[in-house]
Coordinates of C-alpha atoms and ligand atoms in Angstrom, one line a residue:
M1 CA 26.7 -4.4 15.3
S2 CA 24.1 -5.9 13.0
E3 CA 21.2 -3.7 11.7
G4 CA 18.8 -5.4 14.2
E5 CA 21.2 -4.8 17.1
R6 CA 21.8 -1.2 16.2
L7 CA 18.0 -0.7 16.0
T8 CA 17.3 -2.4 19.3
E9 CA 20.0 -0.2 21.0
L10 CA 18.5 3.0 19.5
A11 CA 14.9 1.8 20.4
K12 CA 15.8 1.4 24.0
R13 CA 17.9 4.5 24.4
R14 CA 15.4 6.8 22.7
G15 CA 12.1 5.2 24.0
F16 CA 10.7 3.3 21.1
Y17 CA 10.6 -0.1 22.8
F18 CA 12.4 -2.1 25.4
P19 CA 12.0 -5.5 27.2
S20 CA 9.2 -5.5 29.7
S21 CA 9.4 -6.2 33.5
S22 CA 13.2 -6.2 33.6
A23 CA 13.2 -5.2 37.2
Y24 CA 12.1 -8.8 37.9
G25 CA 14.2 -10.4 35.3
G26 CA 11.7 -9.9 32.5
A27 CA 9.9 -12.5 30.5
A28 CA 11.0 -13.2 26.9
G29 CA 8.7 -12.1 24.1
F30 CA 7.1 -9.1 25.9
W31 CA 8.0 -5.6 25.0
T32 CA 6.9 -2.2 26.2
Y33 CA 6.5 0.6 23.7
G34 CA 8.0 3.8 25.2
P35 CA 6.8 7.3 24.5
Q36 CA 8.3 7.4 21.0
G37 CA 7.2 3.9 20.1
A38 CA 3.7 4.3 21.4
A39 CA 3.3 7.5 19.3
L40 CA 4.7 5.8 16.2
K41 CA 2.5 2.8 16.8
S42 CA -0.6 4.8 17.1
N43 CA 0.3 6.8 13.9
I44 CA 0.7 3.6 12.0
E45 CA -2.6 2.3 13.3
D46 CA -4.3 5.5 12.4
A47 CA -2.8 5.3 8.8
W48 CA -4.1 1.7 8.6
R49 CA -7.5 2.7 9.9
D50 CA -7.6 5.5 7.4
R51 CA -6.8 3.2 4.4
Y52 CA -8.5 -0.1 5.3
V53 CA -11.6 1.2 7.2
V54 CA -12.4 4.8 6.2
K55 CA -11.2 4.7 2.6
E56 CA -12.7 1.3 2.0
G57 CA -15.9 2.1 3.7
H58 CA -15.6 -0.9 6.1
Q59 CA -16.6 -1.1 9.8
E60 CA -14.3 -1.5 12.7
I61 CA -15.0 -3.5 15.9
S62 CA -13.3 -4.2 19.1
A63 CA -13.8 -7.8 20.5
P64 CA -12.5 -9.3 23.8
D65 CA -9.0 -10.7 24.1
V66 CA -10.3 -13.7 26.1
M67 CA -12.7 -16.0 24.4
P68 CA -14.3 -19.3 25.6
E69 CA -13.0 -22.7 24.5
P70 CA -15.8 -23.6 22.0
V71 CA -14.7 -20.7 19.8
F72 CA -11.2 -22.3 19.4
E73 CA -12.6 -25.8 19.0
A74 CA -14.6 -24.5 16.1
S75 CA -11.7 -22.5 14.6
G76 CA -9.3 -25.4 14.8
H77 CA -6.8 -23.6 17.0
L78 CA -7.3 -26.0 19.9
D79 CA -6.3 -29.0 17.9
G80 CA -4.0 -27.6 15.3
F81 CA -2.3 -24.3 16.4
D82 CA 0.9 -26.0 17.1
D83 CA 4.6 -25.5 16.5
M84 CA 7.3 -28.1 16.6
I85 CA 9.3 -28.2 19.9
V86 CA 12.5 -30.0 20.8
E87 CA 13.8 -30.0 24.4
C88 CA 17.5 -30.3 25.2
G89 CA 18.2 -33.5 27.2
E90 CA 21.2 -31.7 28.9
C91 CA 20.1 -28.2 29.9
G92 CA 16.3 -28.5 29.5
A93 CA 16.0 -25.5 27.1
T94 CA 13.3 -25.7 24.6
H95 CA 13.6 -24.7 20.9
R96 CA 11.5 -24.4 17.9
A97 CA 12.6 -27.5 16.0
D98 CA 11.7 -26.3 12.4
H99 CA 13.7 -23.1 13.0
L100 CA 16.8 -25.0 14.1
V101 CA 16.6 -26.9 10.8
E102 CA 16.1 -23.8 8.8
D103 CA 19.0 -22.0 10.6
N104 CA 21.4 -25.0 10.1
T105 CA 20.5 -26.3 6.6
D106 CA 19.4 -25.0 3.2
I107 CA 15.8 -26.0 3.9
E108 CA 13.5 -22.9 3.9
E109 CA 10.1 -24.1 5.1
A110 CA 10.8 -26.9 7.6
E111 CA 7.4 -26.0 9.3
S112 CA 5.6 -28.0 6.5
L113 CA 7.6 -31.2 7.2
P114 CA 6.4 -34.0 9.4
N115 CA 7.8 -34.1 12.9
E116 CA 9.8 -37.4 12.3
E117 CA 11.5 -35.8 9.3
V118 CA 12.5 -32.8 11.3
M119 CA 13.9 -35.1 14.0
D120 CA 15.9 -37.0 11.4
L121 CA 17.3 -33.7 9.9
I122 CA 18.4 -32.6 13.4
A123 CA 20.3 -35.9 13.8
E124 CA 21.7 -35.9 10.2
H125 CA 23.0 -32.3 10.4
G126 CA 24.4 -32.7 13.9
I127 CA 22.3 -29.8 15.2
E128 CA 23.1 -28.7 18.7
C129 CA 21.2 -27.0 21.5
P130 CA 21.9 -23.3 20.9
S131 CA 22.0 -22.7 24.7
C132 CA 24.5 -25.4 25.8
H133 CA 25.8 -26.9 22.5
T134 CA 24.8 -30.5 23.4
S135 CA 23.7 -32.5 20.4
L136 CA 19.9 -32.7 20.0
A137 CA 20.1 -35.9 18.0
D138 CA 17.4 -38.4 19.1
Q139 CA 15.5 -35.8 21.2
P140 CA 11.8 -36.2 20.3
V141 CA 10.1 -33.4 18.2
D142 CA 6.7 -32.8 19.7
N143 CA 3.7 -30.5 18.9
F144 CA 3.3 -27.5 21.3
N145 CA 0.0 -25.6 21.3
L146 CA 0.7 -21.8 21.1
M147 CA -2.4 -20.6 22.9
F148 CA -2.3 -19.1 26.4
E149 CA -5.0 -20.9 28.5
T150 CA -6.8 -19.3 31.4
N151 CA -10.0 -20.0 33.5
I152 CA -13.0 -17.8 33.1
G153 CA -14.3 -17.2 36.6
P154 CA -13.2 -19.3 39.6
G155 CA -12.5 -23.0 39.2
S156 CA -11.6 -24.7 36.0
S157 CA -14.9 -25.6 34.5
S158 CA -14.9 -22.8 32.0
P159 CA -11.6 -22.7 30.2
G160 CA -10.8 -19.7 28.0
Y161 CA -7.9 -18.6 25.8
L162 CA -6.2 -15.4 24.9
R163 CA -7.0 -15.1 21.3
P164 CA -4.1 -16.1 19.0
E165 CA -5.5 -13.8 16.3
T166 CA -8.0 -11.0 16.3
A167 CA -9.9 -12.6 13.4
Q168 CA -12.0 -15.0 15.4
G169 CA -13.6 -12.1 17.2
I170 CA -15.0 -11.1 13.9
F171 CA -16.0 -14.5 12.5
V172 CA -17.8 -15.6 15.6
E173 CA -19.9 -12.4 15.6
F174 CA -20.8 -12.7 11.9
P175 CA -24.6 -13.1 12.3
Q176 CA -24.7 -9.8 14.3
L177 CA -22.2 -8.0 12.1
S178 CA -24.1 -9.0 9.0
E179 CA -27.2 -7.4 10.4
Y180 CA -25.4 -4.1 11.0
A181 CA -24.4 -4.3 7.3
R182 CA -28.1 -4.8 6.4
N183 CA -27.2 -8.3 5.2
Q184 CA -25.8 -6.7 2.0
L185 CA -22.6 -8.2 0.6
P186 CA -19.8 -7.3 0.2
F187 CA -18.9 -5.8 3.5
G188 CA -15.7 -5.7 5.5
V189 CA -15.1 -5.7 9.2
A190 CA -11.7 -4.7 10.6
Q191 CA -10.1 -4.9 14.0
I192 CA -6.9 -3.6 15.5
G193 CA -6.1 -5.4 18.8
K194 CA -3.8 -7.7 20.8
A195 CA -3.1 -11.3 19.8
Y196 CA -1.2 -13.7 22.0
R197 CA 1.0 -16.7 21.1
N198 CA 3.1 -18.6 23.5
E199 CA 6.0 -18.7 21.1
I200 CA 8.6 -21.4 21.8
S201 CA 11.5 -19.2 21.0
P202 CA 10.8 -15.4 20.9
R203 CA 13.5 -13.7 18.9
K204 CA 14.6 -10.5 17.1
S205 CA 13.0 -8.1 19.4
L206 CA 9.5 -7.2 17.9
V207 CA 9.7 -9.8 15.2
R208 CA 8.7 -12.9 17.2
V209 CA 7.0 -12.0 20.4
R210 CA 4.3 -13.5 22.7
E211 CA 1.9 -10.5 22.8
F212 CA 1.5 -8.4 19.7
T213 CA -0.9 -6.1 17.9
Q214 CA -2.7 -7.2 14.7
A215 CA -4.7 -5.2 12.3
E216 CA -6.9 -7.6 10.5
L217 CA -9.6 -7.1 7.9
E218 CA -12.2 -9.7 7.0
H219 CA -13.9 -8.8 3.7
F220 CA -17.0 -10.9 3.2
I221 CA -18.1 -11.3 -0.4
D222 CA -20.6 -13.2 -2.6
P223 CA -18.2 -15.2 -4.7
E224 CA -20.7 -15.5 -7.5
E225 CA -21.3 -11.8 -7.9
N226 CA -18.9 -9.5 -6.2
E227 CA -15.8 -8.1 -7.9
P228 CA -13.1 -5.9 -6.4
P229 CA -12.6 -2.3 -7.8
L230 CA -9.4 -3.5 -9.5
A231 CA -9.2 -0.5 -11.8
E232 CA -8.3 1.7 -8.8
V233 CA -5.0 -0.2 -8.4
E234 CA -4.4 -1.9 -11.7
D235 CA -1.3 0.1 -12.5
V236 CA 0.4 -0.4 -9.2
V237 CA 3.6 -2.4 -9.7
L238 CA 3.9 -5.4 -7.4
P239 CA 7.2 -7.1 -6.6
L240 CA 6.0 -10.7 -6.8
Y241 CA 7.9 -13.8 -5.8
S242 CA 5.7 -16.6 -7.0
V243 CA 5.8 -20.3 -6.2
A244 CA 7.1 -21.0 -9.7
D245 CA 9.9 -18.4 -9.2
Q246 CA 10.8 -19.8 -5.8
Q247 CA 11.2 -23.2 -7.3
A248 CA 13.0 -22.2 -10.4
E249 CA 16.8 -22.6 -10.4
D250 CA 17.4 -19.0 -11.5
G251 CA 14.0 -17.6 -10.2
G252 CA 13.8 -14.2 -8.6
Q253 CA 11.1 -11.8 -7.9
R254 CA 9.3 -10.2 -10.8
E255 CA 7.7 -6.8 -11.2
L256 CA 4.1 -7.0 -12.6
T257 CA 1.3 -4.5 -12.4
V258 CA -1.8 -5.7 -10.6
R259 CA -3.6 -6.0 -13.9
E260 CA -0.7 -8.1 -15.4
A261 CA -0.6 -10.3 -12.3
V262 CA -4.3 -11.1 -12.7
D263 CA -4.2 -11.5 -16.5
D264 CA -1.2 -13.8 -16.4
G265 CA -2.7 -15.8 -13.6
V266 CA 0.3 -15.2 -11.2
V267 CA -2.2 -14.0 -8.6
E268 CA -5.2 -16.2 -8.8
S269 CA -7.8 -14.2 -6.9
E270 CA -8.7 -10.7 -8.1
W271 CA -9.6 -9.8 -4.5
V272 CA -6.2 -10.8 -3.2
A273 CA -4.6 -8.9 -6.1
Y274 CA -6.7 -5.8 -5.2
Y275 CA -5.4 -5.9 -1.6
L276 CA -1.8 -6.5 -2.7
G277 CA -2.1 -3.3 -4.8
V278 CA -3.7 -1.2 -2.0
S279 CA -1.2 -2.5 0.5
K280 CA 1.9 -1.8 -1.7
E281 CA 0.8 1.9 -1.8
W282 CA 0.1 1.8 1.9
Y283 CA 3.5 0.4 2.8
E284 CA 5.2 3.1 0.7
R285 CA 3.1 5.7 2.5
I286 CA 4.3 4.6 5.9
G287 CA 7.9 4.4 5.0
V288 CA 8.7 0.8 4.0
D289 CA 11.6 0.9 1.6
M290 CA 10.3 -0.6 -1.7
D291 CA 13.8 -1.9 -2.6
R292 CA 13.5 -4.1 0.5
F293 CA 10.0 -5.4 0.1
R294 CA 8.3 -8.2 -1.8
Y295 CA 5.2 -10.3 -2.0
R296 CA 6.0 -14.0 -1.6
Q297 CA 3.4 -16.6 -2.5
H298 CA 3.0 -19.5 0.0
L299 CA 4.4 -22.8 -1.1
A300 CA 1.9 -25.7 -1.1
G301 CA 3.1 -27.0 2.3
E302 CA 2.8 -23.6 4.0
R303 CA -0.8 -23.0 2.9
A304 CA -3.7 -24.0 5.0
H305 CA -5.8 -26.5 3.1
Y306 CA -8.8 -24.2 2.9
A307 CA -7.0 -21.2 1.6
S308 CA -6.7 -21.1 -2.1
D309 CA -4.4 -18.1 -2.8
C310 CA -2.0 -16.9 -0.1
W311 CA 0.7 -14.3 -0.3
D312 CA 2.9 -12.7 2.4
A313 CA 4.2 -9.2 2.4
E314 CA 7.8 -9.5 3.4
S315 CA 10.4 -6.9 4.3
E316 CA 14.1 -7.3 4.4
V317 CA 16.0 -6.5 7.6
D318 CA 19.5 -7.6 8.4
G319 CA 19.5 -9.8 5.3
D320 CA 16.5 -11.8 6.5
W321 CA 13.0 -11.6 5.0
I322 CA 10.3 -11.1 7.6
E323 CA 6.6 -11.8 7.1
I324 CA 4.8 -8.6 7.9
T325 CA 1.4 -9.3 6.5
G326 CA -0.5 -12.4 5.3
F327 CA -3.1 -12.1 2.5
A328 CA -5.4 -15.1 2.1
Y329 CA -8.5 -16.1 0.2
R330 CA -10.1 -18.2 2.9
G331 CA -13.3 -19.3 1.1
D332 CA -16.2 -20.1 3.5
Y333 CA -14.0 -22.1 5.9
D334 CA -14.3 -20.0 9.0
L335 CA -18.1 -19.2 8.8
S336 CA -18.9 -22.9 8.0
K337 CA -16.9 -24.1 11.0
H338 CA -18.7 -21.7 13.4
A339 CA -22.0 -22.6 11.8
D340 CA -21.3 -26.4 12.3
H341 CA -20.1 -26.0 15.9
S342 CA -22.6 -23.5 17.2
G343 CA -25.7 -24.5 15.2
E344 CA -26.3 -20.8 14.5
D345 CA -27.0 -19.3 11.1
Y346 CA -23.8 -18.0 9.5
T347 CA -25.4 -17.2 6.1
V348 CA -26.7 -14.1 4.3
F349 CA -30.1 -14.1 2.6
K350 CA -29.6 -13.3 -1.0
Q351 CA -32.6 -11.8 -2.6
Y352 CA -33.3 -12.8 -6.3
D353 CA -34.1 -10.1 -8.8
E354 CA -37.3 -11.9 -9.6
P355 CA -39.0 -14.6 -7.4
I356 CA -38.7 -18.1 -8.7
T357 CA -41.0 -21.1 -8.5
V358 CA -39.5 -24.4 -7.3
E359 CA -40.7 -27.8 -6.2
R360 CA -40.1 -28.4 -2.5
A361 CA -40.4 -31.8 -0.8
T362 CA -41.7 -31.7 2.8
V363 CA -42.9 -34.2 5.5
D364 CA -45.3 -33.7 8.4
P365 CA -44.8 -37.0 10.3
D366 CA -47.7 -38.4 12.4
M367 CA -46.3 -38.1 15.9
S368 CA -49.2 -40.3 17.3
Y369 CA -47.5 -43.1 15.2
L370 CA -43.8 -42.1 15.8
G371 CA -44.2 -41.6 19.6
P372 CA -45.4 -45.2 20.5
E373 CA -43.1 -46.7 17.9
F374 CA -39.8 -44.9 18.7
G375 CA -40.2 -43.6 22.2
G376 CA -37.5 -41.0 23.2
S377 CA -36.1 -41.0 19.7
A378 CA -39.3 -40.0 18.0
G379 CA -38.4 -36.3 17.7
A380 CA -35.0 -37.1 16.3
V381 CA -36.6 -39.5 13.8
A382 CA -39.0 -36.7 12.7
D383 CA -36.0 -34.3 12.2
A384 CA -34.1 -37.0 10.2
L385 CA -37.1 -37.5 8.0
E386 CA -37.4 -33.8 7.3
A387 CA -33.7 -33.6 6.4
L388 CA -33.9 -36.6 4.2
A389 CA -36.9 -35.2 2.3
E390 CA -34.9 -32.0 1.6
R391 CA -31.8 -33.9 0.6
N392 CA -33.2 -36.9 -1.3
P393 CA -36.9 -36.9 -2.0
D394 CA -36.6 -40.1 -4.1
A395 CA -36.1 -42.0 -0.8
F396 CA -39.8 -41.6 -0.3
D397 CA -40.8 -43.4 -3.5
D398 CA -41.3 -46.8 -1.8
D399 CA -43.7 -47.9 0.8
E400 CA -41.2 -47.5 3.6
V401 CA -38.3 -45.1 4.3
T402 CA -35.3 -45.7 6.6
V403 CA -33.4 -43.0 8.5
E404 CA -30.4 -43.3 10.9
V405 CA -30.4 -41.7 14.3
D406 CA -27.4 -42.1 16.5
G407 CA -26.1 -45.0 14.4
E408 CA -29.4 -46.9 14.6
S409 CA -31.7 -47.5 11.6
H410 CA -35.4 -46.7 12.0
T411 CA -37.9 -47.7 9.3
V412 CA -41.2 -45.7 8.9
P413 CA -44.1 -46.4 6.5
V414 CA -44.1 -43.5 4.0
E415 CA -47.8 -42.8 4.6
Q416 CA -47.1 -42.0 8.2
T417 CA -44.7 -39.2 7.1
N418 CA -47.2 -37.2 5.1
F419 CA -44.6 -36.7 2.4
S420 CA -45.6 -34.3 -0.3
V421 CA -44.0 -32.3 -3.1
D422 CA -45.4 -28.8 -3.6
E423 CA -44.6 -25.8 -5.8
V424 CA -43.3 -22.9 -3.8
T425 CA -42.3 -19.4 -4.7
E426 CA -38.8 -18.4 -3.5
N427 CA -37.6 -14.8 -3.2
G428 CA -34.0 -15.7 -2.6
E429 CA -31.6 -18.1 -1.0
H430 CA -29.2 -18.4 2.0
I431 CA -25.6 -18.2 0.9
R432 CA -22.4 -18.5 2.9
P433 CA -20.0 -15.6 2.1
H434 CA -16.4 -16.1 1.2
V435 CA -13.7 -14.2 3.0
I436 CA -10.6 -12.3 1.9
E437 CA -8.2 -11.6 4.8
P438 CA -5.3 -9.2 5.0
S439 CA -3.7 -9.8 8.4
F440 CA -1.1 -7.2 9.4
G441 CA 1.4 -7.5 12.3
V442 CA 1.8 -4.0 13.7
G443 CA 5.0 -4.7 15.7
R444 CA 6.8 -6.2 12.7
I445 CA 5.8 -3.2 10.6
I446 CA 7.1 -0.9 13.2
Y447 CA 10.4 -2.8 13.2
T448 CA 10.6 -2.6 9.5
V449 CA 9.7 1.1 9.2
L450 CA 12.4 1.9 11.9
A451 CA 15.0 -0.3 10.2
H452 CA 14.3 1.2 6.8
A453 CA 14.3 4.7 8.2
Y454 CA 17.7 4.4 10.0
E455 CA 20.2 6.6 8.2
T456 CA 23.6 8.0 9.0
D457 CA 25.6 10.8 7.5
E458 CA 28.2 13.4 8.5
V459 CA 27.2 16.8 9.8
D460 CA 29.9 19.3 10.9
G461 CA 32.5 16.6 10.8
E462 CA 30.5 14.4 13.2
E463 CA 28.6 11.2 12.4
R464 CA 24.9 11.7 12.7
T465 CA 22.1 9.1 13.0
Y466 CA 18.6 10.1 11.9
L467 CA 15.4 8.4 11.1
D468 CA 13.9 9.6 7.8
L469 CA 10.4 8.7 8.8
P470 CA 7.5 10.1 6.8
P471 CA 6.2 13.1 8.8
E472 CA 2.7 11.4 9.1
Q473 CA 4.3 8.5 11.0
A474 CA 7.0 10.4 13.0
P475 CA 6.2 10.3 16.8
T476 CA 6.7 14.0 17.0
T477 CA 6.2 16.5 14.1
V478 CA 8.0 19.5 15.6
G479 CA 10.7 20.1 18.2
V480 CA 10.6 23.6 19.6
F481 CA 13.7 25.0 21.3
P482 CA 14.7 28.3 22.8
L483 CA 18.3 28.9 21.8
M484 CA 19.0 29.8 25.5
D485 CA 16.9 29.9 28.6
K486 CA 17.2 33.7 29.0
D487 CA 16.0 37.1 27.8
G488 CA 12.5 35.9 27.1
M489 CA 13.5 33.2 24.6
A490 CA 12.1 30.4 26.7
E491 CA 8.8 32.2 27.2
L492 CA 8.4 32.9 23.5
A493 CA 9.3 29.3 22.6
T494 CA 6.8 28.0 25.2
D495 CA 4.1 30.1 23.7
I496 CA 4.9 29.0 20.2
A497 CA 4.9 25.3 21.3
G498 CA 1.5 25.9 22.9
D499 CA 0.2 27.5 19.6
L500 CA 1.5 24.6 17.5
R501 CA -0.1 22.1 19.9
A502 CA -3.4 24.0 19.8
A503 CA -3.3 23.7 16.0
G504 CA -3.1 19.9 16.3
L505 CA 0.6 19.3 15.8
S506 CA 2.6 16.9 17.9
V507 CA 5.3 19.0 19.6
T508 CA 8.2 18.4 21.8
Y509 CA 9.7 21.2 23.8
D510 CA 13.4 20.9 24.7
D511 CA 15.6 23.5 26.5
S512 CA 18.3 21.2 27.8
G513 CA 21.9 21.1 26.5
A514 CA 23.6 22.6 23.5
I515 CA 21.4 23.3 20.5
G516 CA 23.4 20.8 18.4
R517 CA 22.6 18.0 20.9
R518 CA 18.9 18.9 20.8
Y519 CA 18.9 18.6 17.1
R520 CA 20.6 15.2 17.3
R521 CA 18.0 14.0 19.8
Q522 CA 15.2 14.9 17.5
D523 CA 17.0 13.5 14.4
E524 CA 17.3 10.1 16.2
V525 CA 13.6 9.9 16.8
G526 CA 12.7 11.1 13.3
T527 CA 11.2 14.5 14.1
P528 CA 11.0 16.1 10.6
Y529 CA 11.1 19.8 11.7
C530 CA 12.7 21.8 14.5
V531 CA 11.9 25.4 15.4
T532 CA 14.4 27.5 17.2
V533 CA 13.7 30.8 18.9
D534 CA 16.8 33.0 19.0
Y535 CA 17.8 36.6 19.7
E536 CA 16.7 37.6 16.2
S537 CA 13.2 36.2 17.1
L538 CA 13.1 38.7 20.0
E539 CA 14.6 41.6 18.0
D540 CA 12.2 41.4 15.2
G541 CA 9.3 41.9 17.5
G542 CA 8.5 38.5 18.9
E543 CA 8.9 39.4 22.6
A544 CA 7.1 42.7 22.4
Q545 CA 4.3 41.0 20.6
R546 CA 4.2 38.2 23.1
A547 CA 3.8 40.6 26.0
S548 CA 1.0 42.5 24.4
E549 CA -0.7 39.4 23.1
S550 CA -1.0 37.6 26.4
A551 CA -3.6 40.2 27.1
S552 CA -5.6 40.1 23.9
G553 CA -4.8 36.4 22.9
D554 CA -5.8 36.3 19.2
E555 CA -3.7 38.8 17.3
P556 CA -1.1 37.4 14.9
R557 CA 2.4 37.2 16.2
A558 CA 5.2 39.3 14.7
G559 CA 8.8 38.0 14.4
T560 CA 10.5 35.0 12.9
V561 CA 12.1 31.7 13.9
T562 CA 14.5 29.3 12.4
V563 CA 13.0 26.1 11.0
R564 CA 15.3 23.2 10.3
E565 CA 14.6 20.3 8.1
R566 CA 15.7 16.9 9.5
D567 CA 17.0 15.1 6.4
T568 CA 19.0 18.0 4.8
T569 CA 19.6 19.9 8.1
E570 CA 18.9 23.0 6.0
Q571 CA 17.5 26.0 7.9
K572 CA 15.2 28.8 6.9
R573 CA 13.8 31.8 8.7
L574 CA 10.0 31.8 8.7
P575 CA 7.4 34.1 10.2
I576 CA 5.9 33.0 13.5
D577 CA 2.6 34.1 12.1
G578 CA 1.2 31.2 10.1
L579 CA 3.9 28.9 11.4
A580 CA 1.5 26.1 12.3
E581 CA -0.1 26.2 8.9
T582 CA 3.3 26.1 7.2
L583 CA 4.4 23.1 9.3
E584 CA 1.1 21.3 8.6
Q585 CA 1.6 21.8 4.8
L586 CA 5.1 20.6 5.0
S587 CA 4.2 17.5 6.9
T588 CA 1.3 16.6 4.6
G589 CA 3.4 17.1 1.6
D590 CA 1.3 20.1 0.3
R591 CA 4.5 22.2 0.3
T592 CA 8.1 21.3 0.2
F593 CA 10.9 22.9 2.2
D594 CA 12.4 24.2 -1.1
D595 CA 9.2 26.1 -1.8
L596 CA 9.5 28.2 1.3
Ligands
AMP1 P1 -0.5 -15.3 10.9 O1 -1.8 -15.4 11.5 O2 0.5 -16.2 11.5 O3 -0.5 -15.3 9.4 O4 0.1 -13.8 11.4 C1 -0.4 -12.7 10.8 C2 0.6 -11.6 11.1 O5 0.8 -11.4 12.5 C3 2.0 -11.9 10.5 O6 2.1 -11.4 9.2 C4 2.9 -11.1 11.4 O7 3.1 -9.8 11.0 C5 2.1 -11.1 12.8 N1 2.7 -12.1 13.7 C6 2.4 -13.4 13.8 N2 3.1 -14.0 14.8 C7 3.8 -13.1 15.4 C8 4.7 -13.0 16.5 N3 4.9 -14.1 17.3 N4 5.2 -11.8 16.8 C9 5.0 -10.7 16.1 N5 4.2 -10.7 15.1 C10 3.6 -11.8 14.7

């Protein structure tokens, strides 16, 4: 079994994730997170929120999944969010053409090639339909838009789309969000939410799906003035696989500190370098194996034309590198697009330290002249004159001035425009912020964390599988077991489980089957600690205490329990009194098991 297959088997058996709607045959690319997976997902999202919202001092929003068509006309998704599709002439199965080329040749980024070239490569390499093994030579390679379309309300007059990324829900609301940030740059807005892409060939369980969760941050800055707090991460070592190294014969990834990467010009944008540093530490925190992790720079063909510096965080699973996060310096592309399409103001007013005096050209056209002269176009002519005065005041030097409205030229005597140049005092200017975007795919991160946590060893002569998840991420922090369901052990264990839950720990209570099997179950879902109530717990006062305590409620418990650590399987006897605090300290790393 490959690493991916082993993981998918464990994920289904233990309730991390499994294919959705299988009672009706299912639909490829949709997965349900089971109880363990949902808990892991929410722990990872909380850790993301903690680092990228709380610690950075950013704001978080929650925008709708469905957005109207003009949003995606402006963003470019309607026209350009396509993948290359090829359909088998024999069985009718559809495939992602660039992936077929990548899987069957040495070419790594076929996505950046023109469709005709991909079609030629399919023929040249004799690539067959993966479903029925008929040759795909001469089958056309077309563009397929990945957005799911719907209708907003009855009828089809108001098309909408399930958002293909959460980012647009932030960009489109920029004017409002900027107000909440008191129009002060820099500020960041984050969102964790669903994104939908009608992928041509979903594959590798959570890696390529049609509905997934993204955690995205849009950090708006004044490019002239704002700098990142680079000193905070300057010593973090980044495993960088730059374009130059990707293209060199013997190139491999290089380890550079954030500071070295910036000083050597390997990472062009200090802002991008800052987030690469922050994210390296965050990935380590949530359990990504740093020996199976790198930052890869986008090759020229992969990069969107507006994005100047792009890096992907990639993790290795099953020998393949998977993009888990994209980091991009997007300039003012997104805000300009929404400003152009909506006519709204997507700028921030930047106050000068001191007011300045400038010359300003204005017009005040005489409408009693323009009206009879240009009829219905008079208003548009006046607007065009105003725009021209601002753009090119020299055009008003002659006796007449000409403007274009809807492709038609209109000539106006300058004296009818009331053109003048005056000195005005300005307190500031409108600027369009630039954006740095780290865009995380939560499902791929979960897949990575689980794959990297998957361990096997031998315990008591038997092979054991366990997940060495960091306690902060583990779906459950503590498993509580009565050794047997008799003589008051179950009652005491239930009480202890209740106490631990009341203290805020995530607890599973399990009384079914042999104790060894119960440990194995918790090992397989990565529970870092298990507490067992046994005869000794009763003998050393636990039961008597429990009986008297149910009346009073708040006295400390006497007695001890066994606490077992997952990775070493080592066991220690610890007092029930203070158990919640001890387990809390163990899971936050404030104490180690050896210290106990
Ligand atoms: P992109 O906007 O394509 O750069 O995607 C941003 C992030 O979303 C990627 O780094 C992935 O982690 C995740 N992602 C993109 N497409 C998918 C997909 N089809 N399935 C799962 N995750 C995805």
